[in-house]
Short mmCIF file of C-alpha atoms and ligand atoms in Angstrom, two decimals:
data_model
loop_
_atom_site.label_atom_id
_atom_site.label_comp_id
_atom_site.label_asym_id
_atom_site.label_seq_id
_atom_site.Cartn_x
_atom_site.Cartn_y
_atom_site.Cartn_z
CA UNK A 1 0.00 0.00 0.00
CA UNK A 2 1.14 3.49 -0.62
CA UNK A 3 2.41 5.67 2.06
CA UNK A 4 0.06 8.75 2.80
CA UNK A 5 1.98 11.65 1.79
CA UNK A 6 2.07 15.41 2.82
CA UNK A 7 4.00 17.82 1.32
CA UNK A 8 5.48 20.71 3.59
CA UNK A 9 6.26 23.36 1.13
CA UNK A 10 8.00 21.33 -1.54
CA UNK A 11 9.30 18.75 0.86
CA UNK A 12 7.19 15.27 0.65
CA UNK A 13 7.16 13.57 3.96
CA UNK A 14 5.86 9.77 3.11
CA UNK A 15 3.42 8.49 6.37
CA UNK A 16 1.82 10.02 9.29
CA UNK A 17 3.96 9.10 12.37
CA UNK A 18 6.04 11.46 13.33
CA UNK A 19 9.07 11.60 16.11
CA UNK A 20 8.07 15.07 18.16
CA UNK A 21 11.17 16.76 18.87
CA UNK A 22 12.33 16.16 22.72
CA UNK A 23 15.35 18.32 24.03
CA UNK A 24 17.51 16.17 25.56
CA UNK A 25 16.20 12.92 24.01
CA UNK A 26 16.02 12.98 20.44
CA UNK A 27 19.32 13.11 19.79
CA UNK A 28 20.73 11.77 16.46
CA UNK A 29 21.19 7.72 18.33
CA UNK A 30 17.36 8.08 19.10
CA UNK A 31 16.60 9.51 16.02
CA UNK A 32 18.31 6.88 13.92
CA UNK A 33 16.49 4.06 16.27
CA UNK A 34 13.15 5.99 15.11
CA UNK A 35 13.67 5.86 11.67
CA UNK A 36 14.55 2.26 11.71
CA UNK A 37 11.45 1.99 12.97
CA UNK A 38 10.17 3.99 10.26
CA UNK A 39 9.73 7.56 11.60
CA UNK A 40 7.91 9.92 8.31
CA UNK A 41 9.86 13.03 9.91
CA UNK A 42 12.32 13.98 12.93
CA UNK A 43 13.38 16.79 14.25
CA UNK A 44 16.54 18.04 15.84
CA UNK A 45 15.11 19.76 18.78
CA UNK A 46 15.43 23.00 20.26
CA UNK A 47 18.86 24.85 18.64
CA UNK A 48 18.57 28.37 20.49
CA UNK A 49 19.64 30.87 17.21
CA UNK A 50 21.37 33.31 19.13
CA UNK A 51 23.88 30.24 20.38
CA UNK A 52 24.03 28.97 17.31
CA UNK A 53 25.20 33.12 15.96
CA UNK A 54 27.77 32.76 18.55
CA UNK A 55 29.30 29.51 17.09
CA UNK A 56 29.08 27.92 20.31
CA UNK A 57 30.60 24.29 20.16
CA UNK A 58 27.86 22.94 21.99
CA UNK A 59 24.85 24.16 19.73
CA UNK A 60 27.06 23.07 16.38
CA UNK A 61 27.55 19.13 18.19
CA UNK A 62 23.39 19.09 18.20
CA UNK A 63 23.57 19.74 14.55
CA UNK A 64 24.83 16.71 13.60
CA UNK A 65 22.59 14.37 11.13
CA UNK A 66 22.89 11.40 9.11
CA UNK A 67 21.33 11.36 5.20
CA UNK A 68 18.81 8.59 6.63
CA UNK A 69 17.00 10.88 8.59
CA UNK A 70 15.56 12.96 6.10
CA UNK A 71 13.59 14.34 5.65
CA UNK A 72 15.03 16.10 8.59
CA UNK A 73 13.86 19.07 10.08
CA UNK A 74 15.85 20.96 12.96
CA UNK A 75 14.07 23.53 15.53
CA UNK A 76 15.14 26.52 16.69
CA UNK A 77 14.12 29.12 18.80
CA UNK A 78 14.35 32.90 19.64
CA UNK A 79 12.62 36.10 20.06
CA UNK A 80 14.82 38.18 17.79
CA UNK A 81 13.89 37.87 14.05
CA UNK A 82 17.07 39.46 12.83
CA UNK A 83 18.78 36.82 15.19
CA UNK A 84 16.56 34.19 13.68
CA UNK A 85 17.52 35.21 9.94
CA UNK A 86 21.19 34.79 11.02
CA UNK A 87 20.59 31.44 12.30
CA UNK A 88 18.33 30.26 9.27
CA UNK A 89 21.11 31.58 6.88
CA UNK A 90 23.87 29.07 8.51
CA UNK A 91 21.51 26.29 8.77
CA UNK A 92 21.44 27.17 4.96
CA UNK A 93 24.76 24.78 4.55
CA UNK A 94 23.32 22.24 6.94
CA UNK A 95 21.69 18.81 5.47
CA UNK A 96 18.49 19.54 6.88
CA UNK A 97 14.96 19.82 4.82
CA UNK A 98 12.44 21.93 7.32
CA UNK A 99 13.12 24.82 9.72
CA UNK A 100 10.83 24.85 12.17
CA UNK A 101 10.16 27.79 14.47
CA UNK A 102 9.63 26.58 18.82
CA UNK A 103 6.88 28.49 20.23
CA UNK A 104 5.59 26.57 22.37
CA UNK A 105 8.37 25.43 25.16
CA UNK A 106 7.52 26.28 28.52
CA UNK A 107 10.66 26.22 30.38
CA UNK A 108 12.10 29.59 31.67
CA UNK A 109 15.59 29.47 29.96
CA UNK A 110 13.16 29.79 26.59
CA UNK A 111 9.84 31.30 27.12
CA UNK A 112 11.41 33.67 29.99
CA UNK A 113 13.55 35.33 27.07
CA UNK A 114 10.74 36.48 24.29
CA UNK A 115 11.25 33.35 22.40
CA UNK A 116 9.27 29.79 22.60
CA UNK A 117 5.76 30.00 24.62
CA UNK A 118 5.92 33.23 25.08
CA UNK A 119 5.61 34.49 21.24
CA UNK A 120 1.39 33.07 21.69
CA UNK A 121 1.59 36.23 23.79
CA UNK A 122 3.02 38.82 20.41
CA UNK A 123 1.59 37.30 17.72
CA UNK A 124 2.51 39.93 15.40
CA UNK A 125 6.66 38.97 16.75
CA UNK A 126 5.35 35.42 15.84
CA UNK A 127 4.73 36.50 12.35
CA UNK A 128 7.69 38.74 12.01
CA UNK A 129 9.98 36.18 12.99
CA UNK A 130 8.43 33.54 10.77
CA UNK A 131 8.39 36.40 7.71
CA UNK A 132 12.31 36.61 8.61
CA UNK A 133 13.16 33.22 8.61
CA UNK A 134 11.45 32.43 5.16
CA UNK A 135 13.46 35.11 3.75
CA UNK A 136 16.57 34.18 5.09
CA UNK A 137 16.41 30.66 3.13
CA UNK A 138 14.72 28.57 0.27
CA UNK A 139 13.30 25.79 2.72
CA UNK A 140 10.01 25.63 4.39
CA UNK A 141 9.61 27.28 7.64
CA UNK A 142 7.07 25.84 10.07
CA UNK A 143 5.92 26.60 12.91
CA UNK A 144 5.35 24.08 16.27
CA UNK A 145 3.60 25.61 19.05
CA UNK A 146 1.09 25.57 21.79
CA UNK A 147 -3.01 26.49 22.53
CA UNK A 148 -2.03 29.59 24.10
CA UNK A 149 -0.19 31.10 27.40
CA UNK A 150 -2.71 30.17 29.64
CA UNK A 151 -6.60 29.23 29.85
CA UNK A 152 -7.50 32.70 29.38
CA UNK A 153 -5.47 33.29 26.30
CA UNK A 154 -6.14 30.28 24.35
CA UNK A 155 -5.28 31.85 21.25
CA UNK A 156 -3.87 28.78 18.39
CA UNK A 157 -5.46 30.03 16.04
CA UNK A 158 -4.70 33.47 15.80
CA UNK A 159 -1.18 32.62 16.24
CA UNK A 160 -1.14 29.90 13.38
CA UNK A 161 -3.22 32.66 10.87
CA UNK A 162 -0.43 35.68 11.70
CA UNK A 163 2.59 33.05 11.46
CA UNK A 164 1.06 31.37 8.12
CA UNK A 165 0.40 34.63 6.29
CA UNK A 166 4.05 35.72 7.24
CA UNK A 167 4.98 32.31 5.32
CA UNK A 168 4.77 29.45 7.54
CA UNK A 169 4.29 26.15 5.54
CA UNK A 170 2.31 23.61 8.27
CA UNK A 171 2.05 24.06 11.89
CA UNK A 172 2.39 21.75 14.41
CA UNK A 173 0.35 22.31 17.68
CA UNK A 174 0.15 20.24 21.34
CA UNK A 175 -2.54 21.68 22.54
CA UNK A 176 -2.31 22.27 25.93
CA UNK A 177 -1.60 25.73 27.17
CA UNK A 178 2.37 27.19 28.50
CA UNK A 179 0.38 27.13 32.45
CA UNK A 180 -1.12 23.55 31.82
CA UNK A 181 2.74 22.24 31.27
CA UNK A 182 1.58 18.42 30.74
CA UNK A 183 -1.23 18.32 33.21
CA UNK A 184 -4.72 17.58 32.38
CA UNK A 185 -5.34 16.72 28.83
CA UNK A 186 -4.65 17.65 25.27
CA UNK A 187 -7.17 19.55 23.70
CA UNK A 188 -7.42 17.59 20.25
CA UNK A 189 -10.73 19.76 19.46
CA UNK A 190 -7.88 22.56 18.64
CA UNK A 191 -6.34 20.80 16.22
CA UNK A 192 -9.30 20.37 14.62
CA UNK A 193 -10.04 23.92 14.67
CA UNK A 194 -7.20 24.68 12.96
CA UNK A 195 -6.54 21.94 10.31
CA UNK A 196 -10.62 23.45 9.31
CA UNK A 197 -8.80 26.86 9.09
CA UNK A 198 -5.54 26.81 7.43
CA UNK A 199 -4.52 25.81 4.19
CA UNK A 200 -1.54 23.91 5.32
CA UNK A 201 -0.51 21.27 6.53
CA UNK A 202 -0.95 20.60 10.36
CA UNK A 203 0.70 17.65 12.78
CA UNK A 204 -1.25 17.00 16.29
CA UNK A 205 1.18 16.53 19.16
CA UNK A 206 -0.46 15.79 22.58
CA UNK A 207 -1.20 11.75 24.48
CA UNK A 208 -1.07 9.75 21.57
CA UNK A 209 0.32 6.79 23.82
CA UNK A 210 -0.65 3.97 21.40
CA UNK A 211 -1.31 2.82 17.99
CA UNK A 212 -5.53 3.41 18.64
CA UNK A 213 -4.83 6.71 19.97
CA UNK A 214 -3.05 7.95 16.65
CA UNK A 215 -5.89 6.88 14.80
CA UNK A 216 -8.31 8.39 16.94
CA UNK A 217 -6.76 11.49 16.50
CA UNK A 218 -6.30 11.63 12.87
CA UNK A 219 -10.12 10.96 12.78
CA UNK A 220 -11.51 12.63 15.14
CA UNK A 221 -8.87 16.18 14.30
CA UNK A 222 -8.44 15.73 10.57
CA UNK A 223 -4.75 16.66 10.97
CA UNK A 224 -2.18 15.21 8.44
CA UNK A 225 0.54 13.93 10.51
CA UNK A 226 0.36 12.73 14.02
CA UNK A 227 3.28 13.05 16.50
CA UNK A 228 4.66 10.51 19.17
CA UNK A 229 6.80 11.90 21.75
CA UNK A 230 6.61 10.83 25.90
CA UNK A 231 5.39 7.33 24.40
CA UNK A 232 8.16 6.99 22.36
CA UNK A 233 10.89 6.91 24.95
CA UNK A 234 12.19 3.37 25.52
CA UNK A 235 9.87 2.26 23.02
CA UNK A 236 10.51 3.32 19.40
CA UNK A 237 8.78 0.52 17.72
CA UNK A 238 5.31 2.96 18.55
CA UNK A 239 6.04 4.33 15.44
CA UNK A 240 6.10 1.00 13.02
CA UNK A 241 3.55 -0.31 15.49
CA UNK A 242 1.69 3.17 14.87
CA UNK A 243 2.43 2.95 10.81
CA UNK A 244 1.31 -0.49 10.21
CA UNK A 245 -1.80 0.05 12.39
CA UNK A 246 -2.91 3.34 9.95
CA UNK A 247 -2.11 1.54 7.13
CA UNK A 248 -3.54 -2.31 7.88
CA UNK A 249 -6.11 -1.66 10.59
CA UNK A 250 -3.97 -4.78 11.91
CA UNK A 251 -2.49 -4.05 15.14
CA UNK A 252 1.04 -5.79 15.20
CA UNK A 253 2.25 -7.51 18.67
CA UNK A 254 4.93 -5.80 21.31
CA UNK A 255 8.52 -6.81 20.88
CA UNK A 256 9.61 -9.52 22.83
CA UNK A 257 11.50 -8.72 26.17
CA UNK A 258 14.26 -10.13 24.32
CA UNK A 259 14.04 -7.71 21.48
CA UNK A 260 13.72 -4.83 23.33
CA UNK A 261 16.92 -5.35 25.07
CA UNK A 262 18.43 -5.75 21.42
CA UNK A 263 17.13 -2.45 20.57
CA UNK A 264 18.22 -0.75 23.73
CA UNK A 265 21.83 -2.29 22.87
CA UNK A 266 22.01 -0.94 19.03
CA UNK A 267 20.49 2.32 20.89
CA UNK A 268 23.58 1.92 23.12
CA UNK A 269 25.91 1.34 19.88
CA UNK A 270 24.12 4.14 18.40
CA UNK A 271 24.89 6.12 20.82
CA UNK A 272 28.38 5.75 21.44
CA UNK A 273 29.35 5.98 17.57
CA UNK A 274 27.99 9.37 17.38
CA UNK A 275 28.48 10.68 21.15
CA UNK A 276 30.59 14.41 20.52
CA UNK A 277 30.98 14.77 24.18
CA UNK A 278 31.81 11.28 26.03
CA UNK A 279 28.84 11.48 27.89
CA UNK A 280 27.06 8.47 26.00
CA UNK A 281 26.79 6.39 28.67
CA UNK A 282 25.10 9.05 31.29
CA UNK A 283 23.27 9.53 28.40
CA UNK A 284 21.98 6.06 27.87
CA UNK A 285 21.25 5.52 31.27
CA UNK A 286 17.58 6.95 31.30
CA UNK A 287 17.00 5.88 27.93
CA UNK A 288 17.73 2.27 29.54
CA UNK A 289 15.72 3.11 32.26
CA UNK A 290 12.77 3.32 29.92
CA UNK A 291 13.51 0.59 27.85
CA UNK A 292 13.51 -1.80 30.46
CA UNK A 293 10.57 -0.69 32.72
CA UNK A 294 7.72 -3.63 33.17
CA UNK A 295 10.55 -5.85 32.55
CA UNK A 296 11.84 -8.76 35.04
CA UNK A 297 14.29 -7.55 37.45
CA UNK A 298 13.73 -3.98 35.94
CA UNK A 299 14.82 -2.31 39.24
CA UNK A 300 18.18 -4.26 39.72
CA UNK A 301 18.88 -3.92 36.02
CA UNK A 302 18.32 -0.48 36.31
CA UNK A 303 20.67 -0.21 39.47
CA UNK A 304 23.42 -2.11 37.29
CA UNK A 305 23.16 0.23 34.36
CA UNK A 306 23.50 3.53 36.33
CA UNK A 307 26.58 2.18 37.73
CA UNK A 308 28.00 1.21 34.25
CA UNK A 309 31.02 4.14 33.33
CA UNK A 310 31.10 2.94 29.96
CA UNK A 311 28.66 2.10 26.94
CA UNK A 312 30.75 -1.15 26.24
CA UNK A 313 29.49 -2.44 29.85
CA UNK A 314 25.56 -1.21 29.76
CA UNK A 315 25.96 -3.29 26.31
CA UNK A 316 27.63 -5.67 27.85
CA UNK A 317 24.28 -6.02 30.80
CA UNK A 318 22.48 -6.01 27.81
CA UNK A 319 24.33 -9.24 26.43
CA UNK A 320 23.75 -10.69 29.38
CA UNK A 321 19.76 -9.89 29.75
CA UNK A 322 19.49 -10.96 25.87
CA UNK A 323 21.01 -14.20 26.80
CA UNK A 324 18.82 -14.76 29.72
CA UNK A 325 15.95 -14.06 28.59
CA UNK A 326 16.56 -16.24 24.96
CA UNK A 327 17.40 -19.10 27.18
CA UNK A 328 14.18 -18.86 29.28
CA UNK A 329 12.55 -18.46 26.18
CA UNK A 330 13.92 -21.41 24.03
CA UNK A 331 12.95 -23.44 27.58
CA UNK A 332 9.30 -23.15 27.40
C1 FMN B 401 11.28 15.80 27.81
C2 FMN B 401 10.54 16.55 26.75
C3 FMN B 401 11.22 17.44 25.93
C4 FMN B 401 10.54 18.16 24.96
N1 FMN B 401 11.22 19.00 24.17
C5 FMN B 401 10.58 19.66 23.16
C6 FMN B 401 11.31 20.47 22.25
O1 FMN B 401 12.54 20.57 22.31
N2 FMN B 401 10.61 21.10 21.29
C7 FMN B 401 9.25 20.99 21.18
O2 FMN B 401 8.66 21.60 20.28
N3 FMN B 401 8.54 20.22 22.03
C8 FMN B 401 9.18 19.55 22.99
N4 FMN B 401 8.48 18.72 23.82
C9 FMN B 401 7.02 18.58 23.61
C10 FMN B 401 6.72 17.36 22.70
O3 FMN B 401 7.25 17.53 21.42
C11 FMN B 401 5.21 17.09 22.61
O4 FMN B 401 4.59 18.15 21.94
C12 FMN B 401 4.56 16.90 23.98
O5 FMN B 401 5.36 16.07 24.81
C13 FMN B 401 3.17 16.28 23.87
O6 FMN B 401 3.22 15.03 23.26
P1 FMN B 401 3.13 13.61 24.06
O7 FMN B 401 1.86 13.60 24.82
O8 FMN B 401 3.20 12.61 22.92
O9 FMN B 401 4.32 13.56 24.96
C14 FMN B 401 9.13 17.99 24.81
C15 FMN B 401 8.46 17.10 25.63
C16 FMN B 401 9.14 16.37 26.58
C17 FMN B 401 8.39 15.38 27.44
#
């Protein structure tokens, strides 16, 4: 069967499961794992433009891609359009396919300087920074933000019209507001509202946590992509799981126990090949942490990985699990 596709600007993203960007988590290991397991588009999350102006070492490491992830789009944020221009003009030499534009992060470092949730409070920055970025380069810029500051400002809508007139080619929105954080529940009846009243493409972020709940929102919303985040973590296969579920109606089983350890150890590989800083294996650890959650022995596993120094050795726990687990199984 043919994949559904949706074309962002000129970009064609084939499928309707997307990897939401996570700071912190979907690093290029994790995004690799996703897109083995099929992932239509990732995103390198969160690149603050006025770090990335100042060349800092740090913000260039994030940058990193492979050509298997592409489409690929990268995030950034500020509050500055002529800072943002600057940005989108180096990330003119990058590999990347999409720039998309953060406004809906919550934490202080971002929303307490002008830039993420805090542009649903100027919409006509919003626009300006979105008209400044599409100038600044020949890719589409979108636009992935949230239902408004707070409950008495829920204001999507508005936001998505200002930043798509000013040239934004789909919006993304997880509709909860910058007070709600990720308490209570995503308002899907906001997507809705504004995949009836733009004429571009728009991806619902917000509790899908399974294969039903992806299709329930691309029914009951209309939207064109949907996007997995919190459920993804230690658990990539949502996203073929997800695919083949859209596409079949056929809801394909959970990875063995033994599998997912497999995956957690090419996540571990993964990780390692491409780790800029050393820090792979304090990195791995809470990705391990979710991978092996609801498993036998989880804790003690757990307790064994977060004294592991090196990536060799939480593969190496791994091995061992792998081992146990095919042995148990081959008993039966
Ligand atoms: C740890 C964490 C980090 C996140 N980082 C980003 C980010 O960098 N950029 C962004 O647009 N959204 C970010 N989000 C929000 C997610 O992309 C997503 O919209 C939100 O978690 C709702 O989806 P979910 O219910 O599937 O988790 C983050 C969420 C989490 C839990």
């Amino acid at each position: 069967m043919d994949k559904v596709e949706t074309k962002i600007g000129p970009v064609g993203v084939a499928g309707q499961v997307a990897l939401a960007p996570m700071a912190g988590i979907t690093d290029l290991a994790f995004r690799l794992i996703a897109k083995s397991f099929g992932a239509a588009l990732v995103y390198i999350p969160l690149i603050s433009a006025k770090a990335l102006c100042l060349g800092s070492q740090r913000t260039l490491d994030l940058l990193a891609s492979d050509p298997v992830e592409r489409p690929l789009a990268v995030q950034i944020f500020g509050g500055d359009p002529e800072t943002i221009a600057r940005a989108v003009g180096m990330l003119n030499t990058y590999p990347v396919d999409i720039i998309d534009i953060n406004m809906g992060c919550p934490v202080p470092k971002v929303a307490g300087h002008a830039s993420g949730a805090s542009l649903l409070r100027t919409p006509k920055l919003a626009a300006d920074i979105v008209r400044a970025a599409a100038r600044a380069t020949g890719l589409p810029v979108t636009v992935k933000l949230r239902s408004g500051w707070d409950a008495n400002s829920i204001n999507a809508l508005e936001v998505a019209q200002a930043v798509t007139e000013a040239g934004a080619s789909a919006i993304a929105i997880h509709p909860r507001t910058k007070a709600q954080g990720f308490s209570g529940r995503a308002d899907w009846s906001l997507i809705r509202l504004l995949k009836e009243n733009l004429n571009v493409p728009v991806i619902g972020s917000g509790d899908v946590c399974s294969p039903e709940d992806a299709g329930r929102m691309l029914n009951e919303t209309g939207c064109d992509l949907v996007m997995v985040a919190r459920a993804a973590r230690g658990n990539p296969w949502i996203l073929s799981r997800t695919t083949q579920f859209l596409e079949t109606g056929a809801l394909p089983p959970e990875p063995t126990p033994h599998e997912r350890v497999r995956i957690l150890a090419q996540h571990c590989t993964l990780s390692a090949n491409h780790d800029e800083r050393g820090r792979a294996a304090l990195r791995m650890r809470k990705h391990a942490a979710w991978y092996i959650k609801g498993l036998k022995n989880a804790a003690a596993t757990r307790d064994k990985i977060n004294h592991a120094g090196t990536i060799d050795e939480i593969v190496e726990i791994c091995r061992g699990l792998e081992k146990e687990w095919h042995e148990s199984c081959s008993l039966v």
